[in-house]
């Protein structure tokens, strides 16, 4: 009698997958709650500058975004390589900012309008001239709470 | 009428549907948290009102200028960005009561009582040709200097960092180091 008997072929039972949908739904709800829908399609290159003192944006719903940077490669033929301002999905000029701010403010609840914040997402290589113009326009539009968006880092390595 | 037995619904494809939804949300959403330097712009100038002459004593103003070559001038002297934080902290603290640095004034602040608080103001000027990343780096250093002082004060007083304090204590610390960072109306600095 051999010691190494072939194990009597005990069939592996089918795994019960009934709870699989529950698990996947749980994951789904997790991602639905912690993430936000992508708002705009960027038509410009924005490489944010580095900073160590950045504070987290607490309420994204109160924030409006202004993007400044050079147009992406596909659009450079039509729009050139000078820095452009993007509001929502289109290129705009500095005078359009007042109207944009008014629109964004109207979209908020009345109670939240004073808490409105404008996040400036500006490419690191941009010259301050256009930024200064935008800031002056924001002052005129009375949108005084602003945020210079940045990449959080521990130590600034390039500027 | 004969009751028909209810057939069990085949839920085998439920997982597939849920996966499909999951992948859809993974692709269309972003998880990046936005961070940034919070600043408050001054209200628009009133055209009917003449701009009042600055009442701030010259020695209380730390002048920081950035020119179009991204060079830094602090109180009229060329400085490197790495030095800015320490210069700012020393200017605000003024431990030796230097005549060239900020004055202090008696202030009554909750939790601290009567203290000699600083009267320092930071004035930041930049050229239209300054690079944005340098401007942010300068802003970052100035904010960092102020935040470090606040944090030190909180640790020395309560043994915990500034951000762990409750709102009232934070306000008291803010009052102690009330150092506005003002940005002058833009002008050309060292233009060509």
Short mmCIF file of C-alpha atoms in Angstrom, two decimals:
data_model
loop_
_atom_site.label_atom_id
_atom_site.label_comp_id
_atom_site.label_asym_id
_atom_site.label_seq_id
_atom_site.Cartn_x
_atom_site.Cartn_y
_atom_site.Cartn_z
CA UNK A 1 0.00 0.00 0.00
CA UNK A 2 1.57 3.24 -0.98
CA UNK A 3 1.84 6.08 1.49
CA UNK A 4 1.32 8.63 -1.19
CA UNK A 5 -2.21 8.01 -2.05
CA UNK A 6 -3.77 10.13 -4.63
CA UNK A 7 -6.27 12.24 -2.78
CA UNK A 8 -9.70 11.11 -3.49
CA UNK A 9 -10.74 13.77 -5.95
CA UNK A 10 -12.78 16.02 -3.71
CA UNK A 11 -14.46 18.49 -6.04
CA UNK A 12 -13.97 22.19 -5.27
CA UNK A 13 -17.41 23.67 -4.88
CA UNK A 14 -18.42 26.65 -6.99
CA UNK A 15 -17.64 29.93 -5.20
CA UNK A 16 -20.73 31.78 -4.24
CA UNK A 17 -20.65 35.11 -6.04
CA UNK A 18 -23.94 36.38 -4.75
CA UNK A 19 -22.27 39.07 -2.62
CA UNK A 20 -20.05 40.32 -5.43
CA UNK A 21 -22.56 42.96 -6.61
CA UNK A 22 -22.81 44.26 -3.04
CA UNK A 23 -19.06 44.67 -2.80
CA UNK A 24 -18.84 46.42 -6.15
CA UNK A 25 -21.74 48.71 -5.29
CA UNK A 26 -19.98 49.61 -2.07
CA UNK A 27 -16.87 50.58 -4.05
CA UNK A 28 -19.05 52.51 -6.48
CA UNK A 29 -20.71 54.53 -3.75
CA UNK A 30 -17.34 55.20 -2.15
CA UNK A 31 -15.98 56.68 -5.36
CA UNK A 32 -19.17 58.60 -6.05
CA UNK A 33 -18.98 60.33 -2.69
CA UNK A 34 -15.28 61.14 -2.47
CA UNK A 35 -14.76 62.38 -6.01
CA UNK A 36 -16.15 65.21 -8.08
CA UNK A 37 -17.01 65.31 -11.73
CA UNK A 38 -14.44 66.85 -13.97
CA UNK A 39 -15.68 70.36 -14.69
CA UNK A 40 -13.86 71.75 -17.67
CA UNK A 41 -11.74 70.58 -20.49
CA UNK A 42 -8.48 72.47 -20.35
CA UNK A 43 -7.41 74.12 -23.56
CA UNK A 44 -4.24 75.50 -22.07
CA UNK A 45 -1.18 74.10 -20.38
CA UNK A 46 -1.26 74.74 -16.67
CA UNK A 47 1.71 73.55 -14.66
CA UNK A 48 1.02 74.93 -11.21
CA UNK A 49 3.86 76.50 -9.22
CA UNK A 50 5.10 74.84 -6.07
CA UNK A 51 4.37 76.12 -2.59
CA UNK A 52 4.59 74.76 0.92
CA UNK A 53 1.97 76.89 2.62
CA UNK A 54 -1.05 75.96 0.52
CA UNK A 55 -4.33 75.46 2.32
CA UNK A 56 -6.86 72.93 1.17
CA UNK A 57 -9.90 74.22 -0.64
CA UNK A 58 -12.67 73.22 1.74
CA UNK A 59 -15.79 73.80 -0.32
CA UNK A 60 -15.32 73.25 -3.97
CA UNK A 61 -18.88 74.32 -4.75
CA UNK A 62 -18.08 77.87 -3.63
CA UNK A 63 -15.08 78.18 -5.89
CA UNK A 64 -14.87 79.51 -9.42
CA UNK A 65 -11.86 78.78 -11.51
CA UNK A 66 -9.83 81.02 -13.77
CA UNK A 67 -7.16 79.33 -15.83
CA UNK A 68 -4.24 81.16 -17.39
CA UNK A 69 -1.58 79.59 -19.56
CA UNK A 70 -0.36 79.03 -23.08
CA UNK A 71 -2.76 77.20 -25.44
CA UNK A 72 -2.17 73.48 -25.92
CA UNK A 73 -0.17 72.43 -28.95
CA UNK A 74 -3.16 71.64 -31.18
CA UNK A 75 -4.59 75.12 -30.67
CA UNK A 76 -1.35 77.06 -30.97
CA UNK A 77 -1.82 77.46 -34.71
CA UNK A 78 -5.06 79.39 -34.16
CA UNK A 79 -4.47 81.09 -30.84
CA UNK A 80 -0.72 81.60 -30.76
CA UNK A 81 1.60 80.92 -27.88
CA UNK A 82 0.82 83.95 -25.75
CA UNK A 83 -0.81 83.20 -22.37
CA UNK A 84 -4.60 83.07 -22.59
CA UNK A 85 -7.36 83.24 -20.03
CA UNK A 86 -9.80 80.37 -19.99
CA UNK A 87 -13.17 80.76 -18.27
CA UNK A 88 -15.35 77.66 -18.28
CA UNK A 89 -14.73 76.20 -21.73
CA UNK A 90 -13.70 79.18 -23.83
CA UNK A 91 -10.88 81.63 -24.17
CA UNK A 92 -11.79 85.05 -22.85
CA UNK A 93 -10.21 88.43 -22.37
CA UNK A 94 -9.69 90.39 -19.17
CA UNK A 95 -12.85 92.57 -19.56
CA UNK A 96 -15.00 89.41 -19.69
CA UNK A 97 -14.04 88.51 -16.15
CA UNK A 98 -16.55 90.87 -14.52
CA UNK A 99 -19.42 89.21 -16.35
CA UNK A 100 -18.08 85.76 -15.55
CA UNK A 101 -17.87 86.59 -11.85
CA UNK A 102 -21.40 88.00 -11.88
CA UNK A 103 -22.68 84.80 -13.49
CA UNK A 104 -20.85 82.59 -11.04
CA UNK A 105 -22.12 84.63 -8.13
CA UNK A 106 -25.71 84.39 -9.31
CA UNK A 107 -25.36 80.63 -9.53
CA UNK A 108 -24.68 80.43 -5.80
CA UNK A 109 -27.21 80.57 -3.00
CA UNK A 110 -27.71 84.02 -1.57
CA UNK A 111 -26.25 82.96 1.76
CA UNK A 112 -23.12 81.65 0.08
CA UNK A 113 -22.46 84.59 -2.19
CA UNK A 114 -20.26 86.37 0.31
CA UNK A 115 -18.17 83.23 0.76
CA UNK A 116 -17.43 82.95 -2.93
CA UNK A 117 -13.83 82.25 -3.73
CA UNK A 118 -11.94 82.51 -6.98
CA UNK A 119 -9.21 79.98 -7.55
CA UNK A 120 -6.54 81.14 -9.96
CA UNK A 121 -4.90 78.27 -11.75
CA UNK A 122 -2.00 79.90 -13.48
CA UNK A 123 0.89 78.36 -15.31
CA UNK A 124 4.22 78.81 -13.55
CA UNK A 125 5.92 80.46 -16.52
CA UNK A 126 3.29 83.16 -16.99
CA UNK A 127 4.45 86.73 -16.62
CA UNK A 128 2.81 88.76 -13.88
CA UNK A 129 1.39 91.35 -16.29
CA UNK A 130 -1.66 89.33 -17.20
CA UNK A 131 -2.06 88.15 -13.59
CA UNK A 132 -2.08 91.75 -12.39
CA UNK A 133 -4.74 92.63 -14.96
CA UNK A 134 -6.88 89.71 -13.84
CA UNK A 135 -6.48 90.70 -10.20
CA UNK A 136 -7.52 94.27 -10.97
CA UNK A 137 -10.57 92.94 -12.82
CA UNK A 138 -11.46 90.77 -9.84
CA UNK A 139 -11.19 93.77 -7.57
CA UNK A 140 -13.55 95.70 -9.82
CA UNK A 141 -15.95 92.74 -9.79
CA UNK A 142 -15.73 92.67 -5.99
CA UNK A 143 -14.51 89.09 -5.90
CA UNK A 144 -11.89 89.67 -3.26
CA UNK A 145 -11.34 86.20 -1.86
CA UNK A 146 -8.83 84.56 -4.13
CA UNK A 147 -6.63 81.55 -4.02
CA UNK A 148 -3.42 80.98 -5.93
CA UNK A 149 -3.66 77.29 -6.74
CA UNK A 150 -0.40 75.43 -6.30
CA UNK A 151 1.15 72.02 -6.04
CA UNK A 152 1.72 71.17 -2.41
CA UNK A 153 5.35 70.24 -1.78
CA UNK A 154 7.54 69.97 1.30
CA UNK A 155 10.41 71.99 -0.09
CA UNK A 156 10.30 74.29 -3.08
CA UNK A 157 12.85 73.02 -5.54
CA UNK A 158 12.19 75.09 -8.63
CA UNK A 159 10.92 78.57 -9.23
CA UNK B 1 -56.67 30.82 -10.54
CA UNK B 2 -53.59 28.79 -9.93
CA UNK B 3 -50.77 30.70 -8.33
CA UNK B 4 -47.71 30.70 -10.47
CA UNK B 5 -44.48 30.06 -8.62
CA UNK B 6 -42.19 33.09 -8.89
CA UNK B 7 -39.06 32.24 -10.75
CA UNK B 8 -35.82 33.39 -9.08
CA UNK B 9 -34.31 36.32 -10.96
CA UNK B 10 -30.89 35.62 -12.28
CA UNK B 11 -28.65 38.21 -10.62
CA UNK B 12 -25.45 36.94 -12.17
CA UNK B 13 -25.02 39.99 -14.38
CA UNK B 14 -25.62 42.44 -11.56
CA UNK B 15 -21.91 42.45 -10.76
CA UNK B 16 -21.09 43.28 -14.37
CA UNK B 17 -23.49 46.22 -14.38
CA UNK B 18 -22.06 47.52 -11.11
CA UNK B 19 -18.52 47.18 -12.42
CA UNK B 20 -19.48 49.12 -15.50
CA UNK B 21 -20.85 51.96 -13.37
CA UNK B 22 -17.80 51.85 -11.14
CA UNK B 23 -15.42 52.16 -14.06
CA UNK B 24 -17.49 55.00 -15.51
CA UNK B 25 -17.15 56.98 -12.28
CA UNK B 26 -13.47 56.19 -11.97
CA UNK B 27 -12.85 57.62 -15.41
CA UNK B 28 -15.00 60.75 -15.26
CA UNK B 29 -14.15 62.01 -11.80
CA UNK B 30 -11.11 63.60 -10.27
CA UNK B 31 -9.84 63.05 -6.81
CA UNK B 32 -7.17 65.73 -6.74
CA UNK B 33 -7.72 68.03 -3.81
CA UNK B 34 -7.21 71.67 -4.58
CA UNK B 35 -4.68 73.50 -2.51
CA UNK B 36 -3.62 77.09 -2.80
CA UNK B 37 -2.44 80.23 -1.08
CA UNK B 38 -5.43 82.10 0.26
CA UNK B 39 -5.26 85.86 -0.16
CA UNK B 40 -7.68 88.72 0.18
CA UNK B 41 -7.62 91.47 -2.42
CA UNK B 42 -8.16 95.06 -1.32
CA UNK B 43 -11.58 96.49 -2.26
CA UNK B 44 -11.68 98.55 -5.45
CA UNK B 45 -10.53 102.15 -4.95
CA UNK B 46 -13.30 104.66 -4.49
CA UNK B 47 -13.02 107.30 -7.24
CA UNK B 48 -14.71 109.96 -5.08
CA UNK B 49 -12.26 109.52 -2.31
CA UNK B 50 -8.69 110.66 -2.47
CA UNK B 51 -6.23 108.01 -1.48
CA UNK B 52 -5.18 108.83 2.04
CA UNK B 53 -1.51 109.35 2.61
CA UNK B 54 0.07 106.30 4.14
CA UNK B 55 0.07 106.70 7.90
CA UNK B 56 2.48 103.87 8.51
CA UNK B 57 5.88 104.71 9.84
CA UNK B 58 8.57 103.88 7.35
CA UNK B 59 10.50 101.63 9.71
CA UNK B 60 7.46 99.36 10.11
CA UNK B 61 7.30 98.52 6.43
CA UNK B 62 9.29 95.61 5.07
CA UNK B 63 9.73 96.40 1.43
CA UNK B 64 9.97 93.39 -0.83
CA UNK B 65 10.41 94.02 -4.52
CA UNK B 66 10.74 91.56 -7.37
CA UNK B 67 11.94 92.86 -10.72
CA UNK B 68 11.47 91.53 -14.21
CA UNK B 69 14.62 89.44 -13.96
CA UNK B 70 13.08 87.74 -10.93
CA UNK B 71 15.64 89.32 -8.62
CA UNK B 72 14.63 90.07 -5.08
CA UNK B 73 15.19 93.36 -3.30
CA UNK B 74 14.45 93.41 0.43
CA UNK B 75 14.70 96.78 2.18
CA UNK B 76 16.82 98.07 -0.65
CA UNK B 77 19.27 95.20 -0.59
CA UNK B 78 19.61 92.28 -2.93
CA UNK B 79 18.53 89.07 -1.24
CA UNK B 80 18.12 85.44 -2.14
CA UNK B 81 14.77 83.72 -1.84
CA UNK B 82 16.17 81.27 0.71
CA UNK B 83 16.98 84.15 3.04
CA UNK B 84 13.61 85.85 2.78
CA UNK B 85 11.89 83.77 5.44
CA UNK B 86 14.49 84.47 8.09
CA UNK B 87 14.73 88.16 7.19
CA UNK B 88 10.97 88.47 7.51
CA UNK B 89 10.85 86.67 10.83
CA UNK B 90 13.62 88.80 12.25
CA UNK B 91 11.94 91.94 10.96
CA UNK B 92 8.65 91.07 12.65
CA UNK B 93 10.19 89.90 15.93
CA UNK B 94 12.88 92.57 16.11
CA UNK B 95 14.51 90.92 19.14
CA UNK B 96 17.19 93.59 19.59
CA UNK B 97 14.84 96.58 19.17
CA UNK B 98 16.77 97.69 16.12
CA UNK B 99 15.78 101.18 14.94
CA UNK B 100 15.61 99.92 11.37
CA UNK B 101 13.08 97.18 12.10
CA UNK B 102 9.45 97.10 13.16
CA UNK B 103 8.12 98.91 16.22
CA UNK B 104 5.99 97.28 18.87
CA UNK B 105 2.89 98.61 20.55
CA UNK B 106 0.98 97.71 23.69
CA UNK B 107 -2.06 95.59 22.86
CA UNK B 108 -4.57 93.77 25.02
CA UNK B 109 -5.25 90.34 23.60
CA UNK B 110 -7.38 87.62 25.18
CA UNK B 111 -5.34 84.73 26.66
CA UNK B 112 -2.15 86.82 26.52
CA UNK B 113 -3.12 89.99 28.40
CA UNK B 114 -1.08 93.10 27.73
CA UNK B 115 1.63 92.30 25.25
CA UNK B 116 3.99 94.20 23.00
CA UNK B 117 2.65 93.26 19.59
CA UNK B 118 4.41 94.09 16.38
CA UNK B 119 3.33 96.88 14.07
CA UNK B 120 5.08 95.43 11.06
CA UNK B 121 3.58 95.57 7.59
CA UNK B 122 4.95 93.75 4.57
CA UNK B 123 4.77 95.53 1.27
CA UNK B 124 5.19 93.42 -1.83
CA UNK B 125 5.85 94.97 -5.20
CA UNK B 126 6.43 93.19 -8.43
CA UNK B 127 6.99 94.03 -12.04
CA UNK B 128 4.69 93.07 -14.88
CA UNK B 129 7.54 90.95 -16.21
CA UNK B 130 8.05 88.92 -13.05
CA UNK B 131 7.55 85.20 -13.51
CA UNK B 132 4.46 83.86 -11.76
CA UNK B 133 6.25 80.99 -10.04
CA UNK B 134 8.75 83.39 -8.46
CA UNK B 135 5.92 85.61 -7.30
CA UNK B 136 4.22 82.60 -5.69
CA UNK B 137 7.50 81.49 -4.12
CA UNK B 138 7.92 84.95 -2.57
CA UNK B 139 4.32 84.99 -1.32
CA UNK B 140 4.87 81.51 0.03
CA UNK B 141 7.96 82.53 1.99
CA UNK B 142 6.23 85.59 3.46
CA UNK B 143 3.21 83.52 4.50
CA UNK B 144 5.49 80.80 5.83
CA UNK B 145 7.41 83.30 7.97
CA UNK B 146 4.19 84.57 9.52
CA UNK B 147 2.75 81.10 10.00
CA UNK B 148 5.94 79.83 11.63
CA UNK B 149 5.86 82.67 14.14
CA UNK B 150 2.23 81.91 14.93
CA UNK B 151 3.01 78.24 15.31
CA UNK B 152 5.96 78.96 17.62
CA UNK B 153 3.76 81.16 19.78
CA UNK B 154 1.06 78.51 20.00
CA UNK B 155 3.59 75.83 20.97
CA UNK B 156 5.21 78.04 23.58
CA UNK B 157 1.88 79.00 25.12
CA UNK B 158 -0.23 75.86 24.91
CA UNK B 159 2.21 73.20 23.80
CA UNK B 160 0.29 72.45 20.61
CA UNK B 161 0.56 73.74 17.07
CA UNK B 162 -1.48 76.62 15.70
CA UNK B 163 -3.76 74.42 13.61
CA UNK B 164 -4.79 72.29 16.59
CA UNK B 165 -5.98 75.34 18.53
CA UNK B 166 -9.66 76.19 18.77
CA UNK B 167 -11.03 79.17 16.91
CA UNK B 168 -10.82 81.70 19.75
CA UNK B 169 -7.20 80.92 20.49
CA UNK B 170 -6.34 81.05 16.81
CA UNK B 171 -7.89 84.47 16.67
CA UNK B 172 -5.83 85.61 19.62
CA UNK B 173 -2.66 84.38 17.93
CA UNK B 174 -3.72 86.09 14.70
CA UNK B 175 -4.12 89.29 16.70
CA UNK B 176 -0.68 88.92 18.23
CA UNK B 177 0.99 88.62 14.85
CA UNK B 178 -1.26 90.85 12.82
CA UNK B 179 1.10 91.45 9.92
CA UNK B 180 -0.74 92.47 6.76
CA UNK B 181 0.90 91.61 3.48
CA UNK B 182 -0.04 94.47 1.22
CA UNK B 183 0.48 94.54 -2.49
CA UNK B 184 1.12 97.95 -3.89
CA UNK B 185 -0.59 99.05 -7.06
CA UNK B 186 1.45 97.48 -9.82
CA UNK B 187 4.19 99.54 -11.33
CA UNK B 188 7.26 98.95 -13.32
CA UNK B 189 10.19 98.13 -11.12
CA UNK B 190 13.50 98.42 -12.86
CA UNK B 191 11.95 98.38 -16.32
CA UNK B 192 14.03 98.44 -19.43
#
